[in-house]
Structures are given as structure tokens and as C-alpha cells.
Short mmCIF file of C-alpha atoms and ligand atoms in Angstrom, two decimals:
data_model
loop_
_atom_site.label_atom_id
_atom_site.label_comp_id
_atom_site.label_asym_id
_atom_site.label_seq_id
_atom_site.Cartn_x
_atom_site.Cartn_y
_atom_site.Cartn_z
CA MET A 1423 17.35 5.70 52.03
CA TYR A 1424 17.45 6.30 48.32
CA GLN A 1425 20.22 3.93 47.32
CA GLU A 1426 18.11 1.06 48.57
CA ILE A 1427 15.04 1.83 46.48
CA ASP A 1428 14.78 -0.30 43.35
CA LEU A 1429 12.66 1.56 40.79
CA ASP A 1430 11.92 -1.68 38.96
CA LYS A 1431 10.05 -2.96 41.99
CA ILE A 1432 7.59 -0.05 41.95
CA ASP A 1433 4.19 -0.79 40.40
CA ILE A 1434 3.65 2.18 38.10
CA HIS A 1435 0.12 1.03 37.25
CA ALA A 1436 -1.01 1.42 40.85
CA GLU A 1437 -2.22 4.73 42.27
CA PRO A 1438 0.62 7.13 43.21
CA PRO A 1439 1.46 7.11 46.95
CA ILE A 1440 0.48 10.23 48.89
CA GLU A 1441 3.47 10.37 51.22
CA GLU A 1442 6.94 11.67 50.31
CA PRO A 1443 9.47 10.70 49.16
CA ALA A 1444 7.67 7.47 48.08
CA ARG A 1445 5.50 9.50 45.72
CA GLN A 1446 8.52 10.88 43.90
CA TYR A 1447 10.09 7.43 43.55
CA TYR A 1448 6.84 6.25 41.97
CA TYR A 1449 7.10 9.09 39.41
CA MET A 1450 10.79 8.37 38.86
CA ALA A 1451 9.84 4.81 37.95
CA LYS A 1452 7.24 6.18 35.54
CA CYS A 1453 9.65 8.68 34.00
CA ARG A 1454 12.10 5.86 33.49
CA GLU A 1455 9.62 4.12 31.20
CA TRP A 1456 9.36 7.30 29.13
CA VAL A 1457 13.11 7.70 28.98
CA ARG A 1458 13.53 4.05 27.92
CA GLY A 1459 11.01 4.76 25.16
CA LEU A 1460 13.14 7.68 23.96
CA GLU A 1461 16.21 5.50 24.05
CA ARG A 1462 14.57 2.84 21.89
CA LYS A 1463 13.31 5.46 19.45
CA ASN A 1464 16.63 7.29 19.04
CA GLY A 1465 18.94 4.33 19.39
CA ARG A 1466 20.87 6.11 22.17
CA ARG A 1467 20.37 7.28 25.71
CA PRO A 1468 18.90 10.79 25.89
CA THR A 1469 21.16 13.43 27.43
CA ALA A 1470 20.42 16.08 30.06
CA PHE A 1471 22.16 19.33 30.94
CA THR A 1472 21.69 21.46 34.06
CA GLN A 1473 22.85 25.06 34.26
CA THR A 1474 22.99 26.75 37.65
CA PHE A 1475 22.84 30.48 38.27
CA GLY A 1476 23.29 32.05 41.70
CA CYS A 1477 24.45 30.78 45.05
CA GLN A 1478 25.65 27.55 46.65
CA MET A 1479 22.11 26.71 47.63
CA ASN A 1480 21.09 26.68 44.00
CA ALA A 1481 24.16 24.59 43.15
CA ARG A 1482 23.05 22.02 45.72
CA ASP A 1483 19.49 22.06 44.30
CA SER A 1484 20.93 21.36 40.86
CA GLU A 1485 22.70 18.31 42.22
CA LYS A 1486 19.29 17.07 43.34
CA LEU A 1487 17.84 17.68 39.88
CA ALA A 1488 20.77 15.83 38.31
CA GLY A 1489 20.30 12.97 40.78
CA ILE A 1490 16.73 12.48 39.59
CA LEU A 1491 17.60 12.88 35.91
CA ARG A 1492 20.24 10.21 36.16
CA GLN A 1493 18.00 7.95 38.20
CA VAL A 1494 15.32 8.05 35.47
CA GLY A 1495 17.87 7.16 32.80
CA TYR A 1496 19.26 10.36 31.34
CA GLU A 1497 22.95 10.64 30.64
CA MET A 1498 24.24 13.86 32.22
CA THR A 1499 26.33 16.04 29.92
CA ASP A 1500 28.15 19.38 30.03
CA ASP A 1501 26.93 20.17 26.56
CA GLU A 1502 23.97 22.54 26.20
CA ASN A 1503 23.09 20.63 23.03
CA ALA A 1504 21.21 18.10 25.15
CA ASP A 1505 17.79 16.46 24.85
CA PHE A 1506 16.73 17.94 28.18
CA VAL A 1507 17.99 21.33 29.34
CA ILE A 1508 17.12 22.81 32.71
CA PHE A 1509 18.14 26.24 34.01
CA ASN A 1510 18.11 26.69 37.78
CA THR A 1511 17.77 30.45 38.01
CA CYS A 1512 18.73 33.28 40.39
CA THR A 1513 17.09 36.67 40.76
CA VAL A 1514 19.20 38.35 43.43
CA ARG A 1515 20.40 41.02 40.98
CA ASP A 1516 18.94 42.02 37.65
CA ASN A 1517 21.99 40.86 35.66
CA ALA A 1518 21.27 37.30 36.84
CA ASN A 1519 17.83 37.54 35.21
CA GLN A 1520 19.20 39.06 32.03
CA ARG A 1521 21.63 36.18 31.63
CA VAL A 1522 18.77 33.70 31.79
CA TYR A 1523 16.77 35.53 29.13
CA GLY A 1524 19.88 35.71 26.94
CA ARG A 1525 20.50 31.98 27.22
CA LEU A 1526 16.83 31.23 26.56
CA GLY A 1527 17.09 33.14 23.29
CA GLU A 1528 19.88 30.80 22.21
CA LEU A 1529 17.87 27.75 23.24
CA LYS A 1530 14.93 28.88 21.16
CA ASN A 1531 16.95 28.49 17.95
CA ARG A 1532 18.25 25.14 19.07
CA LYS A 1533 14.76 23.88 19.75
CA LYS A 1534 13.67 24.99 16.27
CA ARG A 1535 16.24 22.61 14.86
CA ASN A 1536 15.38 19.85 17.34
CA PRO A 1537 11.70 20.09 18.33
CA ALA A 1538 11.90 16.96 20.52
CA MET A 1539 14.19 18.84 22.89
CA LYS A 1540 12.72 19.65 26.31
CA ILE A 1541 13.43 22.90 28.14
CA ALA A 1542 12.71 23.47 31.84
CA LEU A 1543 13.17 26.44 34.15
CA CYS A 1544 13.18 26.47 37.93
CA GLY A 1545 14.71 28.35 40.86
CA CYS A 1546 14.31 31.75 42.44
CA MET A 1547 13.43 33.77 39.36
CA MET A 1548 10.36 31.60 38.80
CA GLN A 1549 8.89 32.73 42.13
CA GLU A 1550 8.32 36.19 40.67
CA PRO A 1551 4.89 36.61 39.06
CA ALA A 1552 6.21 39.19 36.56
CA VAL A 1553 8.74 36.65 35.26
CA ILE A 1554 6.08 33.99 34.76
CA GLU A 1555 3.93 36.48 32.88
CA LYS A 1556 6.80 37.34 30.58
CA LEU A 1557 7.63 33.67 29.97
CA ARG A 1558 4.00 32.84 29.20
CA ALA A 1559 3.79 35.74 26.75
CA SER A 1560 7.12 35.51 24.93
CA TYR A 1561 8.79 32.17 25.70
CA ARG A 1562 6.13 29.63 24.79
CA PHE A 1563 8.75 27.08 23.73
CA VAL A 1564 9.61 26.36 27.39
CA ASP A 1565 8.09 23.01 28.41
CA LEU A 1566 8.20 23.05 32.19
CA ILE A 1567 8.38 25.79 34.81
CA PHE A 1568 8.45 25.28 38.57
CA GLY A 1569 9.69 27.17 41.61
CA THR A 1570 11.82 26.78 44.71
CA HIS A 1571 9.13 25.38 47.01
CA ASN A 1572 8.13 22.40 44.88
CA ILE A 1573 11.55 21.40 43.57
CA PHE A 1574 11.20 18.12 45.50
CA ARG A 1575 8.36 17.32 43.09
CA PHE A 1576 10.63 17.44 40.05
CA ALA A 1577 10.07 13.77 39.16
CA GLU A 1578 6.31 14.23 39.25
CA LEU A 1579 6.48 17.37 37.11
CA LEU A 1580 8.83 15.73 34.63
CA CYS A 1581 6.36 12.89 34.31
CA ARG A 1582 3.56 15.36 33.62
CA SER A 1583 5.61 16.99 30.92
CA PHE A 1584 5.98 13.59 29.20
CA GLU A 1585 2.24 12.98 29.43
CA GLU A 1586 0.86 16.42 28.58
CA GLN A 1587 1.30 18.79 25.66
CA GLY A 1588 2.17 22.48 26.04
CA MET A 1589 3.82 24.56 28.73
CA ILE A 1590 3.40 23.31 32.30
CA VAL A 1591 3.66 25.94 35.02
CA ASP A 1592 3.55 24.96 38.70
CA ILE A 1593 4.60 27.57 41.24
CA TRP A 1594 3.86 27.42 44.96
CA GLU A 1595 3.69 30.51 47.15
CA ASP A 1596 5.35 28.86 50.11
CA THR A 1597 5.82 25.51 51.81
CA ASP A 1598 6.61 24.14 55.23
CA GLN A 1599 7.65 20.76 53.81
CA ILE A 1600 11.19 19.44 53.85
CA VAL A 1601 11.44 16.21 51.89
CA GLU A 1602 14.38 14.00 52.80
CA ASP A 1603 16.14 11.17 50.99
CA LEU A 1604 15.76 12.04 47.33
CA PRO A 1605 18.61 11.12 44.96
CA VAL A 1606 21.56 13.52 44.62
CA GLU A 1607 24.33 13.55 42.08
CA ARG A 1608 27.36 15.33 43.52
CA LYS A 1609 29.72 17.36 41.40
CA TYR A 1610 32.74 16.32 43.49
CA PRO A 1611 33.18 12.87 45.05
CA PHE A 1612 35.22 14.23 47.97
CA LYS A 1613 33.27 17.31 49.05
CA SER A 1614 29.63 18.21 49.32
CA GLY A 1615 27.22 20.97 50.23
CA ILE A 1616 24.56 20.12 52.82
CA ASN A 1617 21.42 22.17 53.31
CA ILE A 1618 20.85 22.75 56.98
CA MET A 1619 18.07 25.27 56.55
CA PHE A 1620 15.94 26.82 53.85
CA GLY A 1621 14.51 30.31 53.40
CA CYS A 1622 15.21 33.55 55.23
CA ASN A 1623 13.34 35.71 57.74
CA ASN A 1624 15.63 38.71 57.75
CA PHE A 1625 14.10 40.90 55.08
CA CYS A 1626 17.11 43.08 54.43
CA SER A 1627 15.41 45.91 52.59
CA TYR A 1628 17.27 45.41 49.27
CA CYS A 1629 16.96 41.64 49.11
CA ILE A 1630 14.54 39.45 47.18
CA VAL A 1631 15.60 36.14 48.76
CA PRO A 1632 12.97 36.03 51.57
CA TYR A 1633 10.24 36.52 48.93
CA VAL A 1634 11.45 33.79 46.60
CA ARG A 1635 12.76 31.27 49.14
CA GLY A 1636 10.08 31.66 51.80
CA ARG A 1637 10.29 31.53 55.56
CA GLU A 1638 13.16 30.04 57.49
CA ARG A 1639 12.93 26.26 58.05
CA SER A 1640 15.65 24.16 59.69
CA ARG A 1641 16.24 20.50 58.97
CA GLU A 1642 16.25 18.16 61.96
CA PRO A 1643 19.80 17.71 63.27
CA GLU A 1644 19.47 13.93 63.03
CA ASP A 1645 18.63 14.14 59.30
CA ILE A 1646 21.65 16.38 58.71
CA LEU A 1647 24.01 14.17 60.70
CA ARG A 1648 22.73 11.00 59.05
CA GLU A 1649 23.35 12.57 55.62
CA ILE A 1650 26.88 13.64 56.56
CA ARG A 1651 27.74 10.28 58.12
CA ARG A 1652 26.66 8.57 54.94
CA LEU A 1653 28.72 10.98 52.83
CA ALA A 1654 31.79 10.55 55.02
CA ALA A 1655 31.45 6.78 54.80
CA GLY A 1656 31.40 7.20 51.00
CA GLY A 1657 34.67 9.15 50.95
CA VAL A 1658 33.58 12.77 51.42
CA VAL A 1659 36.21 14.64 53.47
CA GLU A 1660 34.77 18.16 53.36
CA VAL A 1661 31.23 19.44 53.88
CA MET A 1662 29.82 22.92 53.48
CA LEU A 1663 26.77 23.54 55.66
CA LEU A 1664 24.40 25.79 53.73
CA GLY A 1665 21.80 28.33 54.78
CA GLN A 1666 21.00 32.02 54.16
CA ASN A 1667 21.76 32.66 57.80
CA VAL A 1668 23.25 29.59 59.47
CA ASN A 1669 23.54 31.47 62.77
CA SER A 1670 19.81 31.24 63.28
CA TYR A 1671 19.78 27.50 62.56
CA GLY A 1672 17.62 25.38 64.85
CA LYS A 1673 15.73 28.17 66.60
CA ASN A 1674 12.33 27.02 65.39
CA LEU A 1675 12.77 23.28 65.77
CA LYS A 1676 10.56 21.42 68.25
CA GLU A 1677 13.71 20.71 70.21
CA PRO A 1678 15.76 23.84 69.57
CA ILE A 1679 19.50 23.51 69.02
CA THR A 1680 22.04 26.21 68.22
CA PHE A 1681 24.23 26.26 65.13
CA ALA A 1682 27.27 25.87 67.37
CA GLY A 1683 25.60 22.82 68.94
CA LEU A 1684 25.08 21.30 65.51
CA LEU A 1685 28.73 21.95 64.62
CA ARG A 1686 29.84 20.10 67.74
CA GLU A 1687 27.95 17.03 66.53
CA VAL A 1688 29.23 17.29 62.97
CA GLU A 1689 32.78 17.49 64.34
CA LYS A 1690 32.39 14.00 65.83
CA ILE A 1691 31.72 12.32 62.48
CA GLU A 1692 34.48 9.93 61.67
CA GLY A 1693 36.27 10.28 58.35
CA LEU A 1694 35.18 13.88 57.92
CA GLU A 1695 38.19 16.23 57.81
CA ARG A 1696 36.88 19.68 57.02
CA ILE A 1697 33.73 21.62 57.86
CA ARG A 1698 32.74 24.87 56.17
CA PHE A 1699 29.54 26.90 56.36
CA MET A 1700 27.76 29.76 54.58
CA THR A 1701 26.44 32.37 55.38
CA SER A 1702 26.77 34.00 58.78
CA HIS A 1703 24.67 37.06 59.50
CA PRO A 1704 26.73 39.29 61.81
CA LYS A 1705 23.73 40.13 64.00
CA ASP A 1706 23.37 36.49 65.12
CA LEU A 1707 26.97 35.36 65.43
CA SER A 1708 27.32 34.01 68.97
CA ASP A 1709 30.25 33.74 71.34
CA GLU A 1710 29.43 30.05 71.49
CA LEU A 1711 30.13 29.78 67.75
CA ILE A 1712 33.48 31.55 68.09
CA GLN A 1713 34.38 29.18 70.90
CA VAL A 1714 33.40 26.08 68.92
CA MET A 1715 35.39 27.29 65.92
CA LYS A 1716 38.39 28.03 68.09
CA GLU A 1717 38.40 24.58 69.68
CA SER A 1718 37.61 22.65 66.53
CA ARG A 1719 40.11 20.62 64.55
CA LYS A 1720 37.84 20.35 61.55
CA ILE A 1721 36.10 23.69 61.12
CA CYS A 1722 37.97 25.61 58.46
CA ARG A 1723 39.75 28.86 59.22
CA HIS A 1724 37.37 30.88 57.12
CA LEU A 1725 34.36 33.01 57.97
CA HIS A 1726 32.16 34.71 55.39
CA LEU A 1727 30.69 37.66 57.26
CA PRO A 1728 28.71 39.92 54.94
CA LEU A 1729 29.12 43.60 55.78
CA GLN A 1730 26.94 45.10 52.99
CA SER A 1731 27.81 48.64 54.13
CA GLY A 1732 30.13 50.25 56.65
CA SER A 1733 27.80 53.16 57.29
CA THR A 1734 25.49 52.83 60.28
CA ARG A 1735 22.97 55.11 58.60
CA VAL A 1736 22.85 52.90 55.49
CA LEU A 1737 22.87 49.69 57.55
CA GLU A 1738 19.79 50.90 59.35
CA ARG A 1739 17.99 51.59 56.09
CA MET A 1740 19.11 48.18 54.88
CA ASN A 1741 17.48 46.63 57.98
CA ARG A 1742 20.70 44.79 58.82
CA ARG A 1743 20.31 45.30 62.58
CA TYR A 1744 23.93 46.06 63.44
CA THR A 1745 26.01 49.25 63.44
CA LYS A 1746 29.43 49.91 62.02
CA GLU A 1747 30.86 49.77 65.54
CA GLN A 1748 29.15 46.50 66.39
CA TYR A 1749 30.46 44.89 63.21
CA LEU A 1750 34.00 46.11 63.87
CA ALA A 1751 33.89 44.89 67.46
CA LEU A 1752 32.69 41.47 66.28
CA ALA A 1753 35.43 41.18 63.64
CA GLU A 1754 38.02 42.20 66.21
CA LYS A 1755 36.79 39.62 68.71
CA ILE A 1756 36.94 36.89 66.05
CA ARG A 1757 40.48 37.90 65.08
CA ARG A 1758 41.56 37.93 68.71
CA GLU A 1759 40.16 34.45 69.39
CA ILE A 1760 41.13 32.84 66.06
CA PRO A 1761 44.16 34.73 64.73
CA ASP A 1762 44.68 32.56 61.65
CA ILE A 1763 41.15 33.01 60.34
CA ALA A 1764 40.39 34.49 56.93
CA ILE A 1765 37.37 36.78 56.92
CA THR A 1766 35.57 37.43 53.64
CA THR A 1767 32.54 39.57 52.94
CA ASP A 1768 29.84 40.92 50.61
CA ILE A 1769 29.48 44.64 49.96
CA ILE A 1770 26.77 46.57 48.15
CA VAL A 1771 27.56 49.96 46.62
CA GLY A 1772 24.83 52.36 45.51
CA PHE A 1773 22.08 51.54 47.98
CA PRO A 1774 19.38 54.29 47.89
CA GLY A 1775 20.50 57.41 49.69
CA GLU A 1776 24.15 56.33 49.91
CA THR A 1777 26.54 59.29 49.84
CA MET A 1778 30.28 59.37 49.21
CA GLU A 1779 30.67 59.78 52.95
CA ASP A 1780 28.88 56.46 53.47
CA VAL A 1781 31.20 54.85 50.93
CA GLU A 1782 34.14 56.19 52.97
CA ASP A 1783 32.71 54.41 56.01
CA THR A 1784 32.62 51.16 54.05
CA ILE A 1785 36.23 51.68 52.97
CA ASP A 1786 37.19 52.37 56.58
CA VAL A 1787 35.74 49.02 57.66
CA ILE A 1788 37.53 47.21 54.81
CA ARG A 1789 40.85 48.72 55.91
CA ARG A 1790 40.29 47.82 59.53
CA VAL A 1791 38.94 44.29 59.11
CA ARG A 1792 41.40 43.39 56.33
CA TYR A 1793 39.33 40.94 54.30
CA ASP A 1794 40.93 38.06 52.44
CA ASN A 1795 38.31 38.56 49.77
CA ALA A 1796 35.20 40.68 49.28
CA PHE A 1797 32.46 40.31 46.70
CA THR A 1798 31.45 43.82 45.74
CA PHE A 1799 28.07 44.34 44.07
CA ILE A 1800 26.35 47.30 42.53
CA TYR A 1801 22.94 47.75 44.12
CA SER A 1802 20.21 46.28 41.96
CA ARG A 1803 16.63 47.44 42.38
CA ARG A 1804 14.41 44.42 43.08
CA THR A 1805 10.71 45.01 42.55
CA GLY A 1806 8.72 44.24 45.68
CA THR A 1807 11.50 44.96 48.16
CA PRO A 1808 11.23 48.04 50.43
CA ALA A 1809 14.41 49.60 49.01
CA ALA A 1810 12.98 49.58 45.49
CA SER A 1811 10.47 52.25 46.46
CA MET A 1812 12.90 54.43 48.40
CA PRO A 1813 12.90 57.82 46.69
CA ASP A 1814 16.63 58.60 46.64
CA GLN A 1815 18.08 56.07 44.16
CA VAL A 1816 21.73 56.94 43.54
CA PRO A 1817 22.77 58.23 40.08
CA GLU A 1818 24.73 55.69 38.04
CA GLU A 1819 27.85 57.81 37.75
CA GLN A 1820 28.19 58.18 41.50
CA VAL A 1821 27.63 54.45 41.99
CA ARG A 1822 30.42 53.69 39.50
CA GLU A 1823 32.82 55.99 41.27
CA GLY A 1824 32.05 54.52 44.69
CA PHE A 1825 32.25 50.99 43.33
CA ASP A 1826 35.68 51.54 41.77
CA ARG A 1827 37.03 53.04 44.98
CA VAL A 1828 35.74 50.18 47.11
CA LEU A 1829 37.07 47.60 44.69
CA LYS A 1830 40.55 49.12 44.72
CA VAL A 1831 40.79 49.06 48.52
CA VAL A 1832 39.38 45.53 48.64
CA GLN A 1833 42.00 44.32 46.19
CA ASP A 1834 44.90 46.05 47.91
CA THR A 1835 44.04 44.75 51.38
CA ALA A 1836 43.15 41.27 50.13
CA ARG A 1837 46.47 40.95 48.35
CA GLU A 1838 48.31 41.71 51.59
CA GLN A 1839 46.12 39.41 53.65
CA VAL A 1840 46.43 36.44 51.33
CA ALA A 1841 50.22 36.83 51.15
CA ARG A 1842 50.75 36.49 54.88
CA TYR A 1843 51.48 32.75 54.67
CA GLN A 1844 54.16 32.93 52.01
CA GLY A 1845 57.05 30.59 52.83
CA GLN A 1846 54.95 28.43 55.17
CA VAL A 1847 53.56 24.92 54.66
CA ALA A 1848 49.79 24.47 54.57
CA GLU A 1849 47.41 21.51 54.47
CA VAL A 1850 45.69 21.64 51.10
CA LEU A 1851 42.69 19.67 49.87
CA VAL A 1852 43.47 18.78 46.25
CA GLU A 1853 40.36 19.62 44.24
CA GLU A 1854 41.06 19.42 40.53
CA ILE A 1855 43.44 19.47 37.61
CA ASN A 1856 44.43 23.06 36.86
CA GLU A 1857 42.53 24.18 33.78
CA HIS A 1858 45.10 26.65 32.59
CA GLU A 1859 48.43 24.94 32.97
CA GLU A 1860 49.27 21.35 32.22
CA GLY A 1861 50.78 19.28 35.03
CA LEU A 1862 49.38 21.53 37.75
CA LEU A 1863 46.77 20.66 40.36
CA THR A 1864 44.57 23.12 42.24
CA GLY A 1865 43.75 22.80 45.92
CA ARG A 1866 42.31 24.83 48.75
CA MET A 1867 43.77 25.80 52.08
CA SER A 1868 41.65 25.65 55.21
CA ASN A 1869 41.27 29.43 54.97
CA ASN A 1870 39.82 29.03 51.45
CA THR A 1871 42.87 30.38 49.56
CA LEU A 1872 43.64 28.50 46.33
CA VAL A 1873 47.04 26.93 45.71
CA HIS A 1874 48.38 25.63 42.38
CA PHE A 1875 51.19 23.07 42.35
CA PRO A 1876 52.67 20.25 40.27
CA GLY A 1877 51.31 16.79 41.05
CA SER A 1878 49.50 13.80 39.71
CA PRO A 1879 45.71 13.61 39.42
CA GLU A 1880 45.52 10.62 41.80
CA LEU A 1881 45.93 13.12 44.60
CA ILE A 1882 42.53 14.68 43.91
CA GLY A 1883 40.37 14.40 47.03
CA ARG A 1884 43.35 14.04 49.38
CA ILE A 1885 44.68 16.53 51.91
CA VAL A 1886 48.42 17.07 51.40
CA PRO A 1887 51.06 19.43 52.84
CA VAL A 1888 52.08 22.08 50.31
CA ALA A 1889 54.86 24.66 50.57
CA LEU A 1890 53.44 28.10 49.76
CA ASP A 1891 56.36 29.33 47.68
CA LYS A 1892 54.93 32.38 46.00
CA CYS A 1893 51.80 34.44 46.48
CA GLN A 1894 50.48 35.77 43.19
CA GLY A 1895 47.76 38.23 44.02
CA PHE A 1896 44.95 36.14 45.42
CA TYR A 1897 46.44 32.63 45.20
CA TYR A 1898 49.68 30.72 45.76
CA MET A 1899 52.05 28.74 43.60
CA GLY A 1900 53.43 25.89 45.69
CA ARG A 1901 54.94 22.42 45.80
CA ILE A 1902 53.99 19.26 47.63
CA MET A 1903 56.15 18.36 50.65
CA ARG A 1904 57.09 14.73 51.04
N1 SAH B 925 22.08 35.39 53.03
C1 SAH B 925 23.29 35.97 52.65
C2 SAH B 925 23.32 36.59 51.28
C3 SAH B 925 22.57 36.05 50.14
S1 SAH B 925 22.57 37.04 48.69
C4 SAH B 925 23.60 37.04 53.66
O1 SAH B 925 22.74 37.61 54.27
O2 SAH B 925 24.75 37.35 53.76
C5 SAH B 925 24.31 37.26 48.41
C6 SAH B 925 24.71 38.70 48.36
O3 SAH B 925 24.09 39.36 47.29
C7 SAH B 925 24.34 39.52 49.57
O4 SAH B 925 25.21 39.35 50.62
C8 SAH B 925 24.37 40.93 49.02
O5 SAH B 925 25.65 41.49 49.14
C9 SAH B 925 24.07 40.74 47.56
N2 SAH B 925 22.75 41.29 47.22
C10 SAH B 925 21.55 40.89 47.68
N3 SAH B 925 20.57 41.66 47.17
C11 SAH B 925 21.18 42.57 46.36
C12 SAH B 925 20.71 43.65 45.56
N4 SAH B 925 19.42 43.96 45.49
N5 SAH B 925 21.62 44.36 44.85
C13 SAH B 925 22.93 44.06 44.93
N6 SAH B 925 23.42 43.07 45.66
C14 SAH B 925 22.56 42.32 46.39
FE1 SF4 B 926 18.90 38.48 51.86
FE2 SF4 B 926 19.41 39.53 54.21
FE3 SF4 B 926 18.27 37.13 54.05
FE4 SF4 B 926 20.80 37.44 53.35
S1 SF4 B 926 19.94 37.73 55.40
S2 SF4 B 926 19.24 36.34 52.22
S3 SF4 B 926 20.83 39.47 52.45
S4 SF4 B 926 17.37 39.07 53.41
FE1 F3S B 927 20.05 33.79 43.85
FE2 F3S B 927 18.16 32.43 44.94
FE3 F3S B 927 20.62 32.11 45.77
S1 F3S B 927 18.01 34.53 44.33
S2 F3S B 927 21.54 34.09 45.40
S3 F3S B 927 19.87 31.63 43.78
S4 F3S B 927 18.79 32.01 47.01
#
């Protein structure tokens, strides 16, 4: 495992090993020589900055990038004015792409002032050929570009960028490799994301993810459990199991296992207190999973169950493979079995062909399911997806109107839902010092609701009972019970 590998013992003058992860450790050792050279030249350790766009999976990937950067000798910083800047990009909606281009424009000026600075780009956006073309044509100051499938080769690519001049571009179309045991630098010492699977096979007609993340691949349960055991032994009390559709976890393994089966094993890990997961596709959510959640002491009372649309007609065109009625029946069953659960969701407004009547169907589902929170997105046309070439794109004005209506209902119902625990005492995992008000801490209930309360920073990482005195919209103000 990575903690046991001593980079100084690796012979960097030998040929690089073929097998992984040994090959990457060899390149880490080589990079470290380069970084030491920079340190001698500048009289200080060079700094590195990672910026993540997009989902939890990207956030976890960035922790892996940071793990390698630190391992090779960079000092990690929150300041974009760093010697090495890497953007881990997202392309799920066009505004994610626009943000990256905007930030790159700023970096260009910075690099003019400091030509020794290195700039790298990776992540989902890089898997799109049109993006690479644009970068090659107009963003020549970028040093290194790689994609989602070869992120495990970061050390090797970094090494190349020290050795070679000019822009390095390395994008793979797909991969079936899963490389274990590379370094990771976690953002929080007490909680961690864990990839359980990569890619997606669902091809929802609006979504770019299957094209940029490739086919579904599950990690071996033993690798996952070993990683979590090690984390728990190191003080991690909460894990979030990550996948685009965790409900289809394990189906393609040599020895198939269900997601519920995996959860049963994770539950047994000593020291671990809380288990979360993301995301559940409604079409694959099994009765076995509901049962495991119901019986579990550790699985959090929160389920993110993306609806996307409440109209069966739209759902069919979205290729979601459930109807409005099936979704409602599922939500009802979950509520019946686990009454204290918080259900949250994702909704898209403005999908091609969507009428105001369809939007009413979505609103009807929101009212009936009563979400604790819903992320509402305006449909974004993604080149290459089936929906992008559907003829009946919805006019902007109508989309706006539908979006505002959905948002209003979401907010009204969420406010009521969140408030239902006012006056009770809840177990809260203390996560951080409140950024806005001195003396306050911020923690999270099992059902994912945030609570702010007075307390001392030593409590961070602990689970404490907190009285939920006052609900303020979507969070609580509380006080610790002794
Ligand atoms: N795998 C997850 C979602 C990943 S993307 C799932 O299936 O639930 C996160 C969310 O982005 C999606 O749930 C969807 O609501 C939204 N999204 C995806 N593609 C989009 C698009 N083209 N336009 C607007 N929103 C989109
Ligand atoms: Fe995209 Fe659908 Fe896969 Fe989620 S399940 S990542 S929305 S294609
Ligand atoms: Fe974005 Fe890629 Fe996640 S497109 S939402 S970062 S999988």
C-alpha cells in the first residue's frame, strides 16, 4: 500500500516498470528530483493549486491529484497564484465549460508575469474532441492536458511535462483499467469519498457523462473494503460511496455482488459511524437496498433519487426507463419503510419538447414526494447526445418560466420538510468552523441537513447531540447537549 513505498528507494535510472501502480511510483520518484531542483533554484518549495469543477467524483479525483503533487514535493495551497495550477473540469452543462474558459483567461495573464508557472487541465471536458481543438488553437500556454481515463498516469505525465517543451496532450478514448493504491490527499481528516465504480451505461438522452467517463466498471469489493478499513483505522468516521449509478454496482464483476450486499459488508467495519452514497438511479433501486438501509445503524437517513422530470412522456424521451407512477410508488415505498429519511433530487427543466403541462407533472411529483432539497437545472444542449439533435428545443422564455415555477415549489416544500425536526435533538457530525459567524461550528445531521451551533473547534470530526432550536429555511441553529 502506498504509505509503505519509499520513493528514495526507487532507482530512477533503471527502466520504468510496466505494471501499475509501481510504474507511477517510479515516475513520482523522478518528479521529486525535478521538484527538488525547483526548490534549490527558487530557494523555496514550489506550490500547487487544484481547482475542481463538477461532481463528487471529480472532487475525489482531485484528492488523488493532490496526493501525487504532495508526494513529489509540492506544497499544496488554496491560492491560484501557485507554481503549478491544475483544473479538473466538468462538462455536464455548458456553464461548467464557460467557467473553465473564463478562469483560463485569467491564468494566461498570470503566466505572462511568471513564465515558469505550469498549467494543467484534466477531467471530463478534456474527453471532448472539440474542446481539445479549441485549446490547441487558442490556449497554447497550457502545458499539460489529459482526460478521465488516464488520470492514474498523472505522475508519468507530470514527469513528461518536466522533460519536454510545449503542450502535452494525452487523451484516451476508454479504459478497462482500475489502478489501486495511489496516494490520496483528503480534504477532511474525518470523512472521505470512496469510488466504488466508474463510468455509466445508462445513456440518458441529455447526458454527456457516459461519453466522457466511459463504460461502467466496478471496483472489487475487497479493494473497497480494504480502503475503508484503512480509513476508519486512521480516524475517518463517515464515508460516501461514489458512482454514477451505485444501484448497478457489482453486476459485471467476475463474482457479482449487489450494492446492498456491499453495504452490508461496509456496515461491519469497526470505527466507521456513517455511510452515505451517491447516486441512486430510480430504475435500479432494489427492495434489498431499502431493507438494508432500514436495518442499518450506520447508513445515513438520506437518499438522493434523481427525478429529472415528472412527466412520463418526457422521461421516455430522456431514456430514464421509469414512469411518473413508478417513481411515485418507489418514493412512497421508501417513505413507508424508512419514515425519517430525507429524499433529495435533481430536476431538469426545458428538455426538448417539454410543455407547460409536463412541467406541471414535475411540480405534482415534487408536491407528493416532498423533497428535502432539489437541484434544479436548466437543460443544456450537449453536442453528441441524442437530445441535442431533437428538433423541438424549448424557447428560452418558456424554460425560464417553467424553471421559476419549479424552483418556487421546491423551496416551499423543502422548507417544510427540513423544519419537521425543530425542537428535537439530533446526532450531528461536526464538520467545520462556520465561515460566516465567529464562535459557531457547522455540522451535518444523518439526513444531510446542516446545523450551526456554538462550540469549540476541537469538536470537529466528532458526532455530538445537538438541540435543533430553530429552523431557518434550509438549515438549523442549535446548541450542543451535554
Ligand atoms: N448519475 C447521476 C447524475 C450525474 S449528472 C444520475 O443519474 O442521477 C448530475 C445531474 O446533472 C443530473 O442528475 C441531471 O439532473 C443534470 N444534468 C445532466 N445532464 C444535463 C444537461 N444536459 N442539462 C442540464 N442538466 C443536466
Ligand atoms: Fe448521466 Fe443518466 Fe448516467 Fe446519470 S445515469 S450519469 S444522468 S447518463
Ligand atoms: Fe461533471 Fe464529469 Fe461529474 S461531466 S458532473 S465532473 S462526471
